[in-house]
PDB file of C-alpha atoms in Angstrom:
ATOM      1  CA  MET A  22     -47.470 219.802  63.407  1.00 41.00           C
ATOM      2  CA  ARG A  23     -45.909 217.418  65.950  1.00 48.00           C
ATOM      3  CA  THR A  24     -48.316 215.732  68.331  1.00 48.00           C
ATOM      4  CA  PRO A  25     -47.842 217.156  71.843  1.00 52.00           C
ATOM      5  CA  PRO A  26     -46.035 214.623  74.058  1.00 82.00           C
ATOM      6  CA  TRP A  27     -48.661 214.680  76.774  1.00 93.00           C
ATOM      7  CA  TYR A  28     -51.163 212.671  74.734  1.00 96.00           C
ATOM      8  CA  LEU A  29     -51.260 210.221  71.829  1.00 95.00           C
ATOM      9  CA  ALA A  30     -53.813 210.360  69.025  1.00 95.00           C
ATOM     10  CA  PHE A  31     -53.554 206.851  67.612  1.00 95.00           C
ATOM     11  CA  GLU A  32     -55.767 207.842  64.690  1.00 96.00           C
ATOM     12  CA  PRO A  33     -55.682 211.610  64.090  1.00 96.00           C
ATOM     13  CA  ARG A  34     -58.984 212.947  62.788  1.00 97.00           C
ATOM     14  CA  PRO A  35     -58.534 216.563  61.611  1.00 95.00           C
ATOM     15  CA  SER A  36     -62.243 216.959  60.906  1.00 96.00           C
ATOM     16  CA  ALA A  37     -63.350 215.616  64.298  1.00 97.00           C
ATOM     17  CA  ARG A  38     -66.138 217.557  65.988  1.00 97.00           C
ATOM     18  CA  LEU A  39     -65.028 216.536  69.478  1.00 98.00           C
ATOM     19  CA  HIS A  40     -61.765 215.540  71.170  1.00 98.00           C
ATOM     20  CA  LEU A  41     -61.975 212.848  73.843  1.00 98.00           C
ATOM     21  CA  TYR A  42     -59.091 212.938  76.322  1.00 98.00           C
ATOM     22  CA  ALA A  43     -58.693 209.601  78.140  1.00 98.00           C
ATOM     23  CA  LEU A  44     -56.776 209.261  81.413  1.00 98.00           C
ATOM     24  CA  PRO A  45     -55.470 205.825  82.507  1.00 97.00           C
ATOM     25  CA  CYS A  46     -55.685 203.935  85.772  1.00 96.00           C
ATOM     26  CA  ALA A  47     -52.767 203.609  88.190  1.00 95.00           C
ATOM     27  CA  GLY A  48     -49.853 201.895  86.487  1.00 91.00           C
ATOM     28  CA  GLY A  49     -51.511 202.303  83.095  1.00 92.00           C
ATOM     29  CA  GLY A  50     -50.554 204.189  79.993  1.00 93.00           C
ATOM     30  CA  PRO A  51     -52.085 205.466  76.762  1.00 95.00           C
ATOM     31  CA  SER A  52     -51.868 202.052  75.094  1.00 93.00           C
ATOM     32  CA  ALA A  53     -54.798 200.925  77.261  1.00 94.00           C
ATOM     33  CA  PHE A  54     -57.037 203.062  75.042  1.00 97.00           C
ATOM     34  CA  ARG A  55     -55.651 202.038  71.646  1.00 96.00           C
ATOM     35  CA  PRO A  56     -58.539 199.552  71.039  1.00 96.00           C
ATOM     36  CA  TRP A  57     -61.026 202.397  71.473  1.00 97.00           C
ATOM     37  CA  THR A  58     -60.186 203.909  68.083  1.00 96.00           C
ATOM     38  CA  ARG A  59     -61.992 201.164  66.189  1.00 95.00           C
ATOM     39  CA  HIS A  60     -65.149 201.656  68.259  1.00 97.00           C
ATOM     40  CA  LEU A  61     -65.373 205.455  68.159  1.00 98.00           C
ATOM     41  CA  PRO A  62     -67.286 207.224  65.360  1.00 97.00           C
ATOM     42  CA  SER A  63     -65.358 209.372  62.908  1.00 96.00           C
ATOM     43  CA  TRP A  64     -66.516 212.622  64.548  1.00 97.00           C
ATOM     44  CA  ILE A  65     -64.608 211.849  67.772  1.00 98.00           C
ATOM     45  CA  GLU A  66     -60.801 211.934  67.985  1.00 98.00           C
ATOM     46  CA  LEU A  67     -59.343 209.956  70.871  1.00 98.00           C
ATOM     47  CA  ARG A  68     -56.436 211.570  72.704  1.00 98.00           C
ATOM     48  CA  ALA A  69     -54.902 209.138  75.203  1.00 97.00           C
ATOM     49  CA  VAL A  70     -53.055 211.011  77.929  1.00 97.00           C
ATOM     50  CA  THR A  71     -49.411 210.082  78.599  1.00 96.00           C
ATOM     51  CA  LEU A  72     -48.537 210.771  82.218  1.00 96.00           C
ATOM     52  CA  PRO A  73     -44.958 211.455  83.408  1.00 95.00           C
ATOM     53  CA  GLY A  74     -42.889 208.329  84.021  1.00 92.00           C
ATOM     54  CA  ARG A  75     -44.344 206.437  81.069  1.00 90.00           C
ATOM     55  CA  PRO A  76     -42.673 205.683  77.710  1.00 85.00           C
ATOM     56  CA  GLY A  77     -42.302 208.978  75.891  1.00 87.00           C
ATOM     57  CA  ARG A  78     -42.087 210.844  79.213  1.00 91.00           C
ATOM     58  CA  HIS A  79     -39.839 208.405  81.068  1.00 87.00           C
ATOM     59  CA  ARG A  80     -37.316 211.106  81.988  1.00 89.00           C
ATOM     60  CA  GLU A  81     -39.973 212.994  83.935  1.00 93.00           C
ATOM     61  CA  PRO A  82     -40.670 211.758  87.481  1.00 93.00           C
ATOM     62  CA  ALA A  83     -44.117 210.263  87.950  1.00 95.00           C
ATOM     63  CA  HIS A  84     -46.500 212.393  89.997  1.00 97.00           C
ATOM     64  CA  THR A  85     -47.115 211.313  93.585  1.00 97.00           C
ATOM     65  CA  ASP A  86     -49.593 214.024  94.636  1.00 98.00           C
ATOM     66  CA  CYS A  87     -53.051 214.281  93.097  1.00 97.00           C
ATOM     67  CA  ASP A  88     -53.389 218.076  93.345  1.00 97.00           C
ATOM     68  CA  THR A  89     -49.972 218.666  91.782  1.00 97.00           C
ATOM     69  CA  ALA A  90     -50.812 216.222  88.993  1.00 98.00           C
ATOM     70  CA  ALA A  91     -54.225 217.784  88.370  1.00 98.00           C
ATOM     71  CA  ARG A  92     -52.776 221.282  88.151  1.00 98.00           C
ATOM     72  CA  ALA A  93     -50.100 220.146  85.697  1.00 97.00           C
ATOM     73  CA  LEU A  94     -52.623 218.302  83.529  1.00 97.00           C
ATOM     74  CA  ALA A  95     -55.067 221.204  83.602  1.00 98.00           C
ATOM     75  CA  ALA A  96     -52.280 223.539  82.473  1.00 97.00           C
ATOM     76  CA  GLU A  97     -51.342 221.211  79.609  1.00 96.00           C
ATOM     77  CA  LEU A  98     -54.959 220.957  78.526  1.00 97.00           C
ATOM     78  CA  ALA A  99     -55.534 224.713  78.793  1.00 97.00           C
ATOM     79  CA  ALA A 100     -52.502 225.355  76.588  1.00 95.00           C
ATOM     80  CA  GLU A 101     -53.835 222.838  74.054  1.00 94.00           C
ATOM     81  CA  LEU A 102     -57.238 224.516  74.000  1.00 95.00           C
ATOM     82  CA  GLU A 103     -55.864 227.974  73.232  1.00 93.00           C
ATOM     83  CA  GLY A 104     -56.934 229.043  69.784  1.00 85.00           C
ATOM     84  CA  GLN A 105     -59.104 225.957  69.298  1.00 89.00           C
ATOM     85  CA  SER A 106     -62.866 225.842  69.080  1.00 92.00           C
ATOM     86  CA  VAL A 107     -63.382 222.069  68.956  1.00 96.00           C
ATOM     87  CA  PRO A 108     -65.329 220.894  72.036  1.00 97.00           C
ATOM     88  CA  TYR A 109     -63.771 218.243  74.232  1.00 98.00           C
ATOM     89  CA  ALA A 110     -64.680 215.620  76.802  1.00 98.00           C
ATOM     90  CA  LEU A 111     -62.733 213.843  79.545  1.00 98.00           C
ATOM     91  CA  PHE A 112     -62.807 210.148  80.418  1.00 98.00           C
ATOM     92  CA  GLY A 113     -60.882 208.618  83.280  1.00 98.00           C
ATOM     93  CA  HIS A 114     -60.498 205.092  84.607  1.00 98.00           C
ATOM     94  CA  SER A 115     -59.931 204.799  88.365  1.00 97.00           C
ATOM     95  CA  MET A 116     -56.958 207.087  89.119  1.00 97.00           C
ATOM     96  CA  GLY A 117     -57.650 208.713  85.750  1.00 98.00           C
ATOM     97  CA  ALA A 118     -61.225 209.474  86.811  1.00 98.00           C
ATOM     98  CA  MET A 119     -59.987 211.117  89.992  1.00 98.00           C
ATOM     99  CA  LEU A 120     -57.459 213.179  88.039  1.00 98.00           C
ATOM    100  CA  GLY A 121     -60.099 214.149  85.478  1.00 98.00           C
ATOM    101  CA  TYR A 122     -62.392 215.348  88.255  1.00 98.00           C
ATOM    102  CA  ARG A 123     -59.665 217.409  89.918  1.00 98.00           C
ATOM    103  CA  MET A 124     -58.625 218.783  86.509  1.00 98.00           C
ATOM    104  CA  VAL A 125     -62.132 220.115  85.951  1.00 98.00           C
ATOM    105  CA  ARG A 126     -62.068 221.732  89.387  1.00 98.00           C
ATOM    106  CA  GLU A 127     -58.740 223.377  88.500  1.00 98.00           C
ATOM    107  CA  LEU A 128     -60.057 224.605  85.149  1.00 98.00           C
ATOM    108  CA  GLN A 129     -63.193 225.932  86.804  1.00 97.00           C
ATOM    109  CA  SER A 130     -61.149 227.859  89.387  1.00 97.00           C
ATOM    110  CA  ALA A 131     -58.992 229.372  86.641  1.00 96.00           C
ATOM    111  CA  GLY A 132     -61.948 230.324  84.442  1.00 96.00           C
ATOM    112  CA  GLY A 133     -60.866 227.850  81.770  1.00 96.00           C
ATOM    113  CA  ARG A 134     -62.993 226.180  79.114  1.00 97.00           C
ATOM    114  CA  LEU A 135     -64.850 223.239  80.614  1.00 98.00           C
ATOM    115  CA  PRO A 136     -65.560 219.869  78.953  1.00 98.00           C
ATOM    116  CA  GLU A 137     -68.786 218.793  77.299  1.00 97.00           C
ATOM    117  CA  LEU A 138     -68.717 215.720  79.545  1.00 98.00           C
ATOM    118  CA  LEU A 139     -66.741 214.283  82.440  1.00 98.00           C
ATOM    119  CA  ALA A 140     -66.996 210.483  82.288  1.00 98.00           C
ATOM    120  CA  VAL A 141     -65.755 208.736  85.431  1.00 98.00           C
ATOM    121  CA  ALA A 142     -65.196 204.993  85.691  1.00 98.00           C
ATOM    122  CA  ALA A 143     -64.290 202.933  88.766  1.00 97.00           C
ATOM    123  CA  TRP A 144     -63.508 205.779  91.176  1.00 98.00           C
ATOM    124  CA  PRO A 145     -66.035 206.923  93.820  1.00 97.00           C
ATOM    125  CA  VAL A 146     -66.081 210.649  94.423  1.00 97.00           C
ATOM    126  CA  ARG A 147     -65.239 210.023  98.089  1.00 96.00           C
ATOM    127  CA  GLY A 148     -62.222 207.894  97.158  1.00 96.00           C
ATOM    128  CA  ALA A 149     -61.429 204.244  96.533  1.00 92.00           C
ATOM    129  CA  LEU A 150     -62.480 201.764  99.209  1.00 84.00           C
ATOM    130  CA  ALA A 151     -59.387 199.568  98.857  1.00 82.00           C
ATOM    131  CA  GLN A 152     -56.227 199.614  96.786  1.00 86.00           C
ATOM    132  CA  PRO A 153     -52.660 198.263  96.809  1.00 90.00           C
ATOM    133  CA  ASP A 154     -50.449 199.905  99.426  1.00 93.00           C
ATOM    134  CA  PRO A 155     -47.361 201.423  97.742  1.00 93.00           C
ATOM    135  CA  ARG A 156     -45.422 201.047 100.998  1.00 93.00           C
ATOM    136  CA  ASP A 157     -45.606 197.242 100.851  1.00 94.00           C
ATOM    137  CA  GLY A 158     -42.647 195.121  99.873  1.00 93.00           C
ATOM    138  CA  ASP A 159     -42.457 193.872  96.300  1.00 90.00           C
ATOM    139  CA  GLU A 160     -43.994 190.461  96.959  1.00 90.00           C
ATOM    140  CA  ARG A 161     -47.063 191.811  98.741  1.00 93.00           C
ATOM    141  CA  PHE A 162     -47.426 194.775  96.370  1.00 91.00           C
ATOM    142  CA  ILE A 163     -47.308 192.486  93.330  1.00 89.00           C
ATOM    143  CA  ALA A 164     -49.846 190.151  94.934  1.00 90.00           C
ATOM    144  CA  SER A 165     -52.200 193.098  95.514  1.00 91.00           C
ATOM    145  CA  LEU A 166     -51.854 194.227  91.905  1.00 89.00           C
ATOM    146  CA  ARG A 167     -52.616 190.729  90.666  1.00 88.00           C
ATOM    147  CA  ALA A 168     -55.621 190.394  92.960  1.00 87.00           C
ATOM    148  CA  LEU A 169     -57.001 193.650  91.571  1.00 87.00           C
ATOM    149  CA  GLY A 170     -56.505 192.403  88.017  1.00 82.00           C
ATOM    150  CA  GLY A 171     -53.946 195.031  87.058  1.00 78.00           C
ATOM    151  CA  LEU A 172     -50.963 192.739  86.556  1.00 78.00           C
ATOM    152  CA  PRO A 173     -51.358 189.746  84.217  1.00 75.00           C
ATOM    153  CA  ASP A 174     -49.577 186.529  85.225  1.00 73.00           C
ATOM    154  CA  GLU A 175     -47.204 186.652  82.277  1.00 70.00           C
ATOM    155  CA  LEU A 176     -45.972 190.104  83.341  1.00 75.00           C
ATOM    156  CA  ALA A 177     -45.800 189.274  87.044  1.00 72.00           C
ATOM    157  CA  GLY A 178     -43.233 186.586  86.266  1.00 73.00           C
ATOM    158  CA  ASP A 179     -40.989 188.803  84.130  1.00 75.00           C
ATOM    159  CA  PRO A 180     -38.295 190.583  86.226  1.00 83.00           C
ATOM    160  CA  ALA A 181     -37.447 193.034  83.427  1.00 83.00           C
ATOM    161  CA  VAL A 182     -41.082 194.120  83.097  1.00 78.00           C
ATOM    162  CA  LEU A 183     -41.471 194.460  86.859  1.00 85.00           C
ATOM    163  CA  ALA A 184     -38.344 196.610  87.074  1.00 85.00           C
ATOM    164  CA  ARG A 185     -39.961 199.080  84.667  1.00 85.00           C
ATOM    165  CA  THR A 186     -43.533 198.980  85.911  1.00 87.00           C
ATOM    166  CA  LEU A 187     -43.325 198.741  89.704  1.00 91.00           C
ATOM    167  CA  PRO A 188     -41.781 202.199  90.322  1.00 93.00           C
ATOM    168  CA  VAL A 189     -44.505 203.860  88.247  1.00 93.00           C
ATOM    169  CA  ALA A 190     -47.215 201.779  89.915  1.00 94.00           C
ATOM    170  CA  ARG A 191     -45.909 202.698  93.375  1.00 96.00           C
ATOM    171  CA  ALA A 192     -45.859 206.384  92.450  1.00 96.00           C
ATOM    172  CA  ASP A 193     -49.402 206.169  91.073  1.00 96.00           C
ATOM    173  CA  PHE A 194     -50.813 204.469  94.146  1.00 96.00           C
ATOM    174  CA  THR A 195     -49.031 207.041  96.311  1.00 97.00           C
ATOM    175  CA  LEU A 196     -50.847 209.658  94.231  1.00 97.00           C
ATOM    176  CA  CYS A 197     -54.153 207.847  94.748  1.00 97.00           C
ATOM    177  CA  ALA A 198     -53.578 207.751  98.509  1.00 96.00           C
ATOM    178  CA  SER A 199     -53.053 211.532  98.496  1.00 97.00           C
ATOM    179  CA  TYR A 200     -56.633 212.143  97.333  1.00 97.00           C
ATOM    180  CA  ALA A 201     -58.858 213.730  99.962  1.00 95.00           C
ATOM    181  CA  TYR A 202     -62.563 214.245  99.349  1.00 96.00           C
ATOM    182  CA  ARG A 203     -63.719 217.855  99.577  1.00 94.00           C
ATOM    183  CA  ALA A 204     -67.294 219.045  99.906  1.00 94.00           C
ATOM    184  CA  GLU A 205     -67.620 221.457  96.980  1.00 96.00           C
ATOM    185  CA  PRO A 206     -70.549 222.878  94.994  1.00 97.00           C
ATOM    186  CA  PRO A 207     -71.797 220.668  92.147  1.00 98.00           C
ATOM    187  CA  LEU A 208     -69.859 220.993  88.907  1.00 98.00           C
ATOM    188  CA  PRO A 209     -71.552 222.945  86.099  1.00 97.00           C
ATOM    189  CA  VAL A 210     -70.474 220.107  83.798  1.00 97.00           C
ATOM    190  CA  PRO A 211     -72.368 216.977  82.710  1.00 98.00           C
ATOM    191  CA  VAL A 212     -71.057 213.895  84.531  1.00 98.00           C
ATOM    192  CA  ALA A 213     -71.610 210.244  83.624  1.00 98.00           C
ATOM    193  CA  ALA A 214     -70.472 207.397  85.881  1.00 98.00           C
ATOM    194  CA  PHE A 215     -69.567 203.791  85.072  1.00 98.00           C
ATOM    195  CA  CYS A 216     -68.793 200.819  87.297  1.00 97.00           C
ATOM    196  CA  GLY A 217     -68.392 197.045  87.321  1.00 97.00           C
ATOM    197  CA  THR A 218     -70.641 194.657  89.201  1.00 97.00           C
ATOM    198  CA  ARG A 219     -67.713 193.008  91.032  1.00 95.00           C
ATOM    199  CA  ASP A 220     -65.395 195.949  91.673  1.00 95.00           C
ATOM    200  CA  PRO A 221     -64.117 196.056  95.288  1.00 91.00           C
ATOM    201  CA  VAL A 222     -62.538 199.477  94.714  1.00 92.00           C
ATOM    202  CA  ALA A 223     -65.600 201.293  93.379  1.00 95.00           C
ATOM    203  CA  PRO A 224     -68.893 199.588  94.275  1.00 95.00           C
ATOM    204  CA  GLU A 225     -72.196 200.736  92.859  1.00 96.00           C
ATOM    205  CA  ARG A 226     -73.279 202.648  95.970  1.00 96.00           C
ATOM    206  CA  GLY A 227     -70.110 204.732  95.916  1.00 96.00           C
ATOM    207  CA  MET A 228     -70.316 205.487  92.217  1.00 98.00           C
ATOM    208  CA  ALA A 229     -73.950 206.573  92.592  1.00 97.00           C
ATOM    209  CA  GLU A 230     -72.791 209.494  94.768  1.00 97.00           C
ATOM    210  CA  TRP A 231     -71.468 211.283  91.680  1.00 98.00           C
ATOM    211  CA  ARG A 232     -75.060 212.375  91.125  1.00 98.00           C
ATOM    212  CA  ALA A 233     -74.744 214.957  93.923  1.00 97.00           C
ATOM    213  CA  HIS A 234     -71.566 216.474  92.460  1.00 97.00           C
ATOM    214  CA  THR A 235     -72.916 217.841  89.200  1.00 98.00           C
ATOM    215  CA  THR A 236     -75.834 219.960  88.083  1.00 97.00           C
ATOM    216  CA  ASP A 237     -76.305 217.606  85.112  1.00 97.00           C
ATOM    217  CA  PHE A 238     -75.961 213.919  85.958  1.00 98.00           C
ATOM    218  CA  ARG A 239     -76.058 211.676  82.892  1.00 97.00           C
ATOM    219  CA  GLY A 240     -76.554 208.447  84.802  1.00 97.00           C
ATOM    220  CA  LEU A 241     -74.709 205.524  86.337  1.00 98.00           C
ATOM    221  CA  ARG A 242     -74.132 202.649  83.937  1.00 98.00           C
ATOM    222  CA  ILE A 243     -73.208 199.278  85.406  1.00 98.00           C
ATOM    223  CA  PHE A 244     -71.282 196.624  83.493  1.00 98.00           C
ATOM    224  CA  ASP A 245     -70.739 192.980  84.301  1.00 96.00           C
ATOM    225  CA  GLY A 246     -67.122 192.861  85.402  1.00 96.00           C
ATOM    226  CA  ASP A 247     -64.489 193.795  87.964  1.00 94.00           C
ATOM    227  CA  HIS A 248     -62.262 196.860  88.288  1.00 94.00           C
ATOM    228  CA  PHE A 249     -61.072 196.334  84.727  1.00 94.00           C
ATOM    229  CA  PHE A 250     -64.451 196.180  83.006  1.00 96.00           C
ATOM    230  CA  VAL A 251     -63.123 199.220  81.111  1.00 96.00           C
ATOM    231  CA  ARG A 252     -60.691 196.874  79.366  1.00 94.00           C
ATOM    232  CA  ASP A 253     -62.948 193.838  79.100  1.00 93.00           C
ATOM    233  CA  ARG A 254     -66.098 195.657  77.961  1.00 96.00           C
ATOM    234  CA  ALA A 255     -64.453 198.323  75.832  1.00 97.00           C
ATOM    235  CA  ALA A 256     -66.888 198.157  72.909  1.00 97.00           C
ATOM    236  CA  GLU A 257     -69.976 198.540  75.104  1.00 97.00           C
ATOM    237  CA  LEU A 258     -68.368 201.261  77.208  1.00 98.00           C
ATOM    238  CA  VAL A 259     -67.324 203.308  74.177  1.00 98.00           C
ATOM    239  CA  SER A 260     -70.809 202.879  72.724  1.00 97.00           C
ATOM    240  CA  ALA A 261     -72.335 204.198  75.959  1.00 98.00           C
ATOM    241  CA  ILE A 262     -70.020 207.217  76.056  1.00 98.00           C
ATOM    242  CA  THR A 263     -70.709 207.976  72.400  1.00 98.00           C
ATOM    243  CA  ALA A 264     -74.456 207.819  72.984  1.00 97.00           C
ATOM    244  CA  ILE A 265     -74.158 210.317  75.847  1.00 97.00           C
ATOM    245  CA  LEU A 266     -72.015 212.663  73.768  1.00 97.00           C
ATOM    246  CA  LYS A 267     -74.593 212.602  70.969  1.00 93.00           C
ATOM    247  CA  MET A 268     -77.182 214.051  73.338  1.00 83.00           C
ATOM    248  CA  ARG A 269     -76.615 217.625  74.410  1.00 65.00           C
ATOM    249  CA  GLY A 270     -78.718 220.378  75.905  1.00 50.00           C
ATOM    250  CA  PRO A 271     -82.231 220.079  77.405  1.00 41.00           C
ATOM    251  CA  ALA A 272     -83.008 216.790  75.633  1.00 42.00           C
ATOM    252  CA  ALA A 273     -79.991 215.138  77.242  1.00 47.00           C
ATOM    253  CA  ARG A 274     -80.913 216.397  80.712  1.00 48.00           C
ATOM    254  CA  HIS A 275     -84.456 215.147  80.261  1.00 44.00           C
ATOM    255  CA  GLU A 276     -83.259 211.709  79.185  1.00 48.00           C
ATOM    256  CA  ALA A 277     -80.780 211.501  82.086  1.00 48.00           C
ATOM    257  CA  GLY A 278     -83.539 212.416  84.505  1.00 45.00           C
ATOM    258  CA  ARG A 279     -85.701 209.551  83.223  1.00 46.00           C
ATOM    259  CA  ALA A 280     -83.039 206.880  83.756  1.00 44.00           C
ATOM    260  CA  VAL A 281     -80.316 207.652  86.272  1.00 47.00           C
ATOM    261  CA  GLN A 282     -79.117 204.059  86.555  1.00 51.00           C
ATOM    262  CA  LEU A 283     -78.660 201.848  83.528  1.00 56.00           C
ATOM    263  CA  ARG A 284     -77.243 198.380  83.064  1.00 57.00           C
ATOM    264  CA  GLY A 285     -74.421 198.171  80.546  1.00 51.00           C
ATOM    265  CA  ALA A 286     -75.843 195.057  78.920  1.00 41.00           C
ATOM    266  CA  SER A 287     -78.977 196.933  77.927  1.00 33.00           C
ATOM    267  CA  LEU A 288     -77.193 199.697  76.028  1.00 32.00           C
TER     268      LEU A 288
END
């Protein structure tokens, strides 16, 4: 059976007991999660989401509205879940966390099957504090991306790479700017939050607010790093997510209640 184009399973695991769908940050793609496969246990299959506009879906226009994107992703996921009984979880980094959150809201509204866990990294529930402005000219937009850590120097100096990546990045940050916080009842889904110690986009105080948006908060884990601690601390982050997924039911809620805030280095 051909792998659906909306995600990549770098290492298919037919006997997996859980599917982990991972959503990238603005400007990112599924390749950002390729290193995760060597850190995940055999009972979890990683499914890295490929958003429109990326390689493999380059003929589709990138989304520029968060609600439209969330509805489309929720529909793709719901179609994938039909006839399957394997539980699943969602992880999102920055824009991906926002999309994952809105996806769960869409699934909940439609009466769809909800995830075992929503793991959100580097996106406060009330929205990012600062981010590159997609309306800026190329020079200023590139400088903002570099300052955030999302554009390595070797890529910033390559015109061919910039010609491919800047349109997608602009569309993604337009999507991010379309997000509007809504006061809604807490999700009936376990939520775990993750942030970096030096992240100007998603500081600790903002990430801690996720606790009020779920009936089952699995804690805020803080890692030494900036907005891209997800990339730089991949092994520790995957270990933390795996540990949370191992715990389900009353025991997990009891453990989360004992330690709402944890430091990544101690995991």
